[in-house]
mmCIF file of C-alpha atoms in Angstrom:
data_model
loop_
_atom_site.group_PDB
_atom_site.id
_atom_site.type_symbol
_atom_site.label_atom_id
_atom_site.label_comp_id
_atom_site.label_asym_id
_atom_site.label_seq_id
_atom_site.Cartn_x
_atom_site.Cartn_y
_atom_site.Cartn_z
ATOM 1 C CA MET A 1 6.647 32.765 -154.097
ATOM 2 C CA SER A 2 4.112 30.375 -155.426
ATOM 3 C CA SER A 3 4.032 26.910 -154.394
ATOM 4 C CA ASN A 4 4.618 23.878 -156.738
ATOM 5 C CA ARG A 5 1.074 22.919 -156.341
ATOM 6 C CA PHE A 6 -0.093 26.398 -157.315
ATOM 7 C CA LYS A 7 2.035 26.493 -160.445
ATOM 8 C CA LYS A 8 0.615 23.370 -161.789
ATOM 9 C CA LEU A 9 -3.041 25.059 -161.615
ATOM 10 C CA PRO A 10 -4.129 26.848 -164.898
ATOM 11 C CA GLU A 11 -3.035 30.291 -165.614
ATOM 12 C CA LYS A 12 -4.696 33.401 -166.828
ATOM 13 C CA THR A 13 -8.274 31.775 -166.013
ATOM 14 C CA LEU A 14 -9.572 35.474 -165.960
ATOM 15 C CA ASP A 15 -8.683 35.897 -169.684
ATOM 16 C CA LEU A 16 -11.122 33.171 -170.449
ATOM 17 C CA PRO A 17 -14.756 34.303 -171.568
ATOM 18 C CA SER A 18 -17.197 33.770 -168.734
ATOM 19 C CA GLU A 19 -19.200 30.395 -168.637
ATOM 20 C CA VAL A 20 -22.297 29.217 -166.798
ATOM 21 C CA LEU A 21 -21.808 27.618 -163.265
ATOM 22 C CA GLU A 22 -22.797 24.028 -164.542
ATOM 23 C CA LYS A 23 -19.775 23.890 -166.835
ATOM 24 C CA LEU A 24 -17.340 25.347 -164.351
ATOM 25 C CA ILE A 25 -17.999 23.227 -161.262
ATOM 26 C CA PRO A 26 -16.068 20.256 -162.432
ATOM 27 C CA THR A 27 -13.206 22.483 -163.498
ATOM 28 C CA ILE A 28 -13.282 23.939 -160.002
ATOM 29 C CA LYS A 29 -13.164 20.611 -158.515
ATOM 30 C CA ASN A 30 -10.365 19.568 -160.665
ATOM 31 C CA ASN A 31 -8.409 22.389 -159.223
ATOM 32 C CA CYS A 32 -8.908 21.560 -155.800
ATOM 33 C CA THR A 33 -5.651 19.576 -155.208
ATOM 34 C CA CYS A 34 -5.164 20.132 -151.404
ATOM 35 C CA LYS A 35 -5.556 17.471 -149.174
ATOM 36 C CA PHE A 36 -8.681 19.104 -147.064
ATOM 37 C CA ASP A 37 -12.073 19.359 -148.223
ATOM 38 C CA GLU A 38 -11.618 22.777 -149.925
ATOM 39 C CA SER A 39 -14.689 25.210 -150.028
ATOM 40 C CA VAL A 40 -16.245 26.499 -153.484
ATOM 41 C CA ASP A 41 -16.627 30.237 -153.098
ATOM 42 C CA LEU A 42 -18.732 33.021 -155.032
ATOM 43 C CA SER A 43 -17.696 36.532 -155.210
ATOM 44 C CA PHE A 44 -19.981 39.203 -156.908
ATOM 45 C CA GLN A 45 -19.250 42.803 -157.521
ATOM 46 C CA ILE A 46 -22.523 44.775 -157.541
ATOM 47 C CA ASN A 47 -23.305 48.088 -158.726
ATOM 48 C CA ASN A 48 -23.513 49.879 -155.460
ATOM 49 C CA LYS A 49 -22.764 53.321 -156.546
ATOM 50 C CA GLN A 50 -25.755 55.250 -157.269
ATOM 51 C CA LYS A 51 -27.144 58.541 -157.595
ATOM 52 C CA LYS A 52 -29.558 58.502 -154.993
ATOM 53 C CA GLY A 53 -27.060 56.817 -152.484
ATOM 54 C CA GLU A 54 -25.008 53.640 -152.002
ATOM 55 C CA VAL A 55 -26.908 50.127 -152.235
ATOM 56 C CA ASN A 56 -26.252 48.118 -149.212
ATOM 57 C CA ILE A 57 -27.159 44.547 -149.136
ATOM 58 C CA ARG A 58 -27.537 42.591 -145.894
ATOM 59 C CA THR A 59 -29.498 39.258 -145.842
ATOM 60 C CA VAL A 60 -29.444 35.570 -145.018
ATOM 61 C CA VAL A 61 -30.040 32.578 -147.324
ATOM 62 C CA ASN A 62 -31.076 29.164 -146.214
ATOM 63 C CA LEU A 63 -28.952 27.117 -148.630
ATOM 64 C CA PRO A 64 -30.910 24.059 -149.739
ATOM 65 C CA GLY A 65 -27.792 21.827 -149.961
ATOM 66 C CA GLY A 66 -26.426 22.799 -146.657
ATOM 67 C CA THR A 67 -22.970 24.712 -146.114
ATOM 68 C CA GLY A 68 -20.632 21.605 -144.935
ATOM 69 C CA LYS A 69 -19.650 23.828 -141.781
ATOM 70 C CA LYS A 70 -20.442 23.145 -138.194
ATOM 71 C CA VAL A 71 -21.627 26.413 -136.634
ATOM 72 C CA LYS A 72 -21.566 26.944 -133.004
ATOM 73 C CA VAL A 73 -24.691 29.141 -131.667
ATOM 74 C CA ALA A 74 -25.121 30.836 -128.823
ATOM 75 C CA VAL A 75 -28.654 31.763 -127.537
ATOM 76 C CA VAL A 76 -29.535 34.740 -125.158
ATOM 77 C CA CYS A 77 -32.986 34.146 -123.918
ATOM 78 C CA GLU A 78 -35.239 34.263 -120.677
ATOM 79 C CA ASP A 79 -35.367 30.953 -118.515
ATOM 80 C CA SER A 80 -38.766 29.969 -119.949
ATOM 81 C CA LYS A 81 -36.806 29.428 -123.444
ATOM 82 C CA SER A 82 -33.996 27.661 -122.349
ATOM 83 C CA LYS A 83 -35.375 24.157 -123.155
ATOM 84 C CA GLU A 84 -36.562 25.352 -126.431
ATOM 85 C CA ALA A 85 -33.005 26.476 -127.290
ATOM 86 C CA LYS A 86 -31.300 23.214 -125.932
ATOM 87 C CA ASP A 87 -33.581 20.904 -127.743
ATOM 88 C CA ALA A 88 -33.160 22.821 -131.057
ATOM 89 C CA GLY A 89 -29.323 22.097 -130.791
ATOM 90 C CA ALA A 90 -27.868 25.337 -129.410
ATOM 91 C CA ASP A 91 -24.374 25.099 -128.121
ATOM 92 C CA ILE A 92 -24.303 27.843 -125.487
ATOM 93 C CA ILE A 93 -27.572 29.111 -123.662
ATOM 94 C CA GLY A 94 -27.666 31.668 -121.288
ATOM 95 C CA GLY A 95 -29.255 35.089 -119.928
ATOM 96 C CA ASP A 96 -27.770 37.897 -117.911
ATOM 97 C CA ASP A 97 -25.021 35.469 -117.156
ATOM 98 C CA LEU A 98 -24.192 34.976 -120.789
ATOM 99 C CA ILE A 99 -24.430 38.671 -121.512
ATOM 100 C CA ASP A 100 -21.727 39.281 -118.963
ATOM 101 C CA LYS A 101 -19.423 36.911 -120.505
ATOM 102 C CA ILE A 102 -19.826 38.628 -123.576
ATOM 103 C CA LYS A 103 -18.932 41.798 -122.063
ATOM 104 C CA ALA A 104 -15.840 40.342 -120.515
ATOM 105 C CA GLY A 105 -14.986 39.374 -124.118
ATOM 106 C CA GLU A 106 -15.925 35.619 -124.176
ATOM 107 C CA LEU A 107 -17.191 35.081 -127.853
ATOM 108 C CA ASN A 108 -16.694 31.631 -128.331
ATOM 109 C CA PHE A 109 -19.350 31.278 -130.901
ATOM 110 C CA GLU A 110 -20.023 31.994 -134.406
ATOM 111 C CA LYS A 111 -23.825 32.836 -134.398
ATOM 112 C CA LEU A 112 -25.640 34.795 -131.572
ATOM 113 C CA ILE A 113 -29.324 34.469 -131.369
ATOM 114 C CA SER A 114 -31.595 36.772 -129.043
ATOM 115 C CA THR A 115 -35.136 36.975 -127.865
ATOM 116 C CA PRO A 116 -36.652 40.310 -128.327
ATOM 117 C CA GLY A 117 -36.995 40.752 -124.633
ATOM 118 C CA MET A 118 -33.125 40.229 -124.146
ATOM 119 C CA MET A 119 -32.194 42.494 -126.743
ATOM 120 C CA ILE A 120 -32.519 45.609 -124.674
ATOM 121 C CA LYS A 121 -29.686 44.584 -122.684
ATOM 122 C CA LEU A 122 -27.837 42.809 -125.748
ATOM 123 C CA SER A 123 -28.197 45.933 -127.460
ATOM 124 C CA LYS A 124 -25.824 47.725 -125.191
ATOM 125 C CA LEU A 125 -22.828 45.398 -126.125
ATOM 126 C CA GLY A 126 -22.992 47.097 -129.621
ATOM 127 C CA LYS A 127 -19.190 47.954 -129.661
ATOM 128 C CA ILE A 128 -18.169 44.419 -128.600
ATOM 129 C CA LEU A 129 -20.619 42.380 -131.162
ATOM 130 C CA GLY A 130 -20.855 44.921 -133.993
ATOM 131 C CA PRO A 131 -17.259 44.888 -135.226
ATOM 132 C CA LYS A 132 -17.408 40.916 -135.399
ATOM 133 C CA GLY A 133 -20.889 40.676 -137.271
ATOM 134 C CA LEU A 134 -22.495 39.231 -134.278
ATOM 135 C CA MET A 135 -24.908 41.451 -133.088
ATOM 136 C CA PRO A 136 -28.459 39.795 -133.560
ATOM 137 C CA ASN A 137 -30.889 41.427 -135.997
ATOM 138 C CA PRO A 138 -34.384 40.890 -136.730
ATOM 139 C CA LYS A 139 -33.920 41.101 -140.371
ATOM 140 C CA LEU A 140 -31.562 38.238 -140.446
ATOM 141 C CA GLY A 141 -33.748 36.156 -138.143
ATOM 142 C CA SER A 142 -31.614 36.149 -135.301
ATOM 143 C CA VAL A 143 -33.732 38.073 -133.133
ATOM 144 C CA SER A 144 -37.127 36.084 -132.636
ATOM 145 C CA GLU A 145 -39.542 34.490 -130.300
ATOM 146 C CA ASP A 146 -39.199 31.249 -132.430
ATOM 147 C CA ILE A 147 -35.948 30.215 -131.054
ATOM 148 C CA LYS A 148 -36.316 26.756 -132.393
ATOM 149 C CA GLN A 149 -36.738 27.931 -135.770
ATOM 150 C CA ALA A 150 -33.623 30.491 -135.525
ATOM 151 C CA VAL A 151 -31.432 27.741 -134.259
ATOM 152 C CA THR A 152 -32.310 25.341 -136.661
ATOM 153 C CA ASP A 153 -31.839 27.612 -139.674
ATOM 154 C CA ALA A 154 -28.452 28.876 -138.257
ATOM 155 C CA LYS A 155 -27.424 25.171 -137.807
ATOM 156 C CA SER A 156 -28.684 23.700 -141.201
ATOM 157 C CA GLY A 157 -27.217 25.860 -143.999
ATOM 158 C CA GLN A 158 -27.683 29.620 -143.266
ATOM 159 C CA VAL A 159 -25.449 32.281 -144.887
ATOM 160 C CA GLU A 160 -25.117 35.775 -144.563
ATOM 161 C CA ILE A 161 -24.864 37.983 -147.767
ATOM 162 C CA ARG A 162 -23.521 41.401 -146.961
ATOM 163 C CA ASN A 163 -21.662 43.749 -149.521
ATOM 164 C CA ASP A 164 -18.559 45.954 -148.312
ATOM 165 C CA LYS A 165 -18.031 49.612 -149.035
ATOM 166 C CA ASP A 166 -16.451 48.586 -152.401
ATOM 167 C CA GLY A 167 -19.687 46.719 -153.508
ATOM 168 C CA ASN A 168 -17.653 43.214 -153.117
ATOM 169 C CA ILE A 169 -19.737 40.086 -151.815
ATOM 170 C CA GLY A 170 -18.165 36.831 -150.863
ATOM 171 C CA VAL A 171 -20.152 33.627 -150.075
ATOM 172 C CA SER A 172 -19.356 29.812 -150.107
ATOM 173 C CA ILE A 173 -21.614 27.630 -151.598
ATOM 174 C CA GLY A 174 -20.345 24.534 -150.220
ATOM 175 C CA LYS A 175 -17.415 22.034 -150.595
ATOM 176 C CA LYS A 176 -15.644 19.965 -153.039
ATOM 177 C CA SER A 177 -17.167 16.846 -151.808
ATOM 178 C CA PHE A 178 -20.640 18.109 -152.490
ATOM 179 C CA HIS A 179 -22.743 16.588 -155.434
ATOM 180 C CA ASP A 180 -22.565 19.087 -158.254
ATOM 181 C CA ASP A 181 -26.604 19.525 -157.761
ATOM 182 C CA GLN A 182 -25.899 20.543 -154.236
ATOM 183 C CA LEU A 183 -23.491 23.166 -155.229
ATOM 184 C CA LEU A 184 -26.111 24.361 -157.989
ATOM 185 C CA LYS A 185 -29.068 24.529 -155.711
ATOM 186 C CA ASN A 186 -27.011 26.628 -153.397
ATOM 187 C CA TYR A 187 -26.053 28.841 -156.372
ATOM 188 C CA HIS A 188 -29.529 29.265 -157.402
ATOM 189 C CA ALA A 189 -30.471 30.277 -154.063
ATOM 190 C CA ILE A 190 -28.246 32.916 -153.481
ATOM 191 C CA LEU A 191 -29.266 34.215 -157.009
ATOM 192 C CA ASP A 192 -32.889 34.401 -155.982
ATOM 193 C CA SER A 193 -32.032 36.097 -153.080
ATOM 194 C CA LEU A 194 -30.013 38.857 -154.655
ATOM 195 C CA GLU A 195 -32.715 39.368 -157.136
ATOM 196 C CA LYS A 196 -35.329 39.977 -154.233
ATOM 197 C CA GLU A 197 -32.863 42.444 -152.866
ATOM 198 C CA LYS A 198 -32.667 44.120 -156.216
ATOM 199 C CA ASN A 199 -36.428 44.461 -156.647
ATOM 200 C CA ASN A 200 -36.224 45.834 -152.884
ATOM 201 C CA ASN A 201 -33.891 48.733 -154.079
ATOM 202 C CA THR A 202 -34.367 51.411 -156.671
ATOM 203 C CA LEU A 203 -31.515 50.573 -158.989
ATOM 204 C CA LYS A 204 -30.429 51.838 -162.217
ATOM 205 C CA GLY A 205 -29.313 48.876 -164.404
ATOM 206 C CA ASP A 206 -28.220 45.622 -163.155
ATOM 207 C CA LEU A 207 -27.229 44.998 -159.532
ATOM 208 C CA ILE A 208 -24.455 42.371 -160.351
ATOM 209 C CA LYS A 209 -21.511 43.931 -162.573
ATOM 210 C CA LYS A 210 -19.125 40.847 -162.333
ATOM 211 C CA SER A 211 -19.233 37.286 -160.717
ATOM 212 C CA PHE A 212 -16.638 34.854 -160.121
ATOM 213 C CA ILE A 213 -15.908 31.128 -158.770
ATOM 214 C CA THR A 214 -13.003 29.393 -157.151
ATOM 215 C CA SER A 215 -11.866 27.258 -154.350
ATOM 216 C CA THR A 216 -10.123 27.605 -151.166
ATOM 217 C CA MET A 217 -6.709 27.152 -152.800
ATOM 218 C CA GLY A 218 -7.536 27.481 -156.295
ATOM 219 C CA VAL A 219 -7.678 30.043 -158.943
ATOM 220 C CA SER A 220 -10.925 32.189 -159.978
ATOM 221 C CA TYR A 221 -13.208 31.833 -163.013
ATOM 222 C CA LYS A 222 -15.647 34.181 -164.569
ATOM 223 C CA VAL A 223 -19.272 33.316 -164.093
ATOM 224 C CA LYS A 224 -21.958 33.934 -166.608
ATOM 225 C CA LEU A 225 -25.231 34.311 -164.671
ATOM 226 C CA GLY A 226 -27.365 33.193 -167.452
ATOM 227 C CA LYS A 227 -29.953 35.988 -166.358
ATOM 228 C CA SER A 228 -30.088 39.573 -165.441
ATOM 229 C CA ILE A 229 -29.914 40.606 -162.091
#
């Protein structure tokens, strides 16, 4: 049963024609009627079914406007890298001891970063870390000798873009409290990243079939991309 708050929101918004994000952001914010600072979320449906196999996208984007979220970062590294990780702001730091805790099921972090040397041991925990999306990956910048940069990126507004088996991608571009310009900068950073992914894959037609925007407890609107991706 819908709440009284939800019943007051606009109905049949998906029947409306698509509109550019600049015009939709004020509407989305106006629909944020909850007491907490709702997230502003994008969803894309991509053309991942190709004759020469499926298109699978997995990359990270550094959002220039930040995410508005605090991310708890753990670092698995050698003793010589511990101070670098601590100075960068890592929340949990360790070597073999941290690997043992992860093996025992202690996953009290949201992002895991590793040096290449420690990945030999950490890779054996794929069954634990993989399903949670926590396994460090060189392509995503979470396996690196430059621990300072990896931690800084994870803390300052880095999001992962990944499609599911049906070609759906969901990503937050910030909070209701963000200035419109912040949200737009984050949005365009994501579009730029998707455009690069399209160029890296052999695709027939556009990568993105449909795109939508909503808030955490709001309703969805169709987004006009403004350019072909």
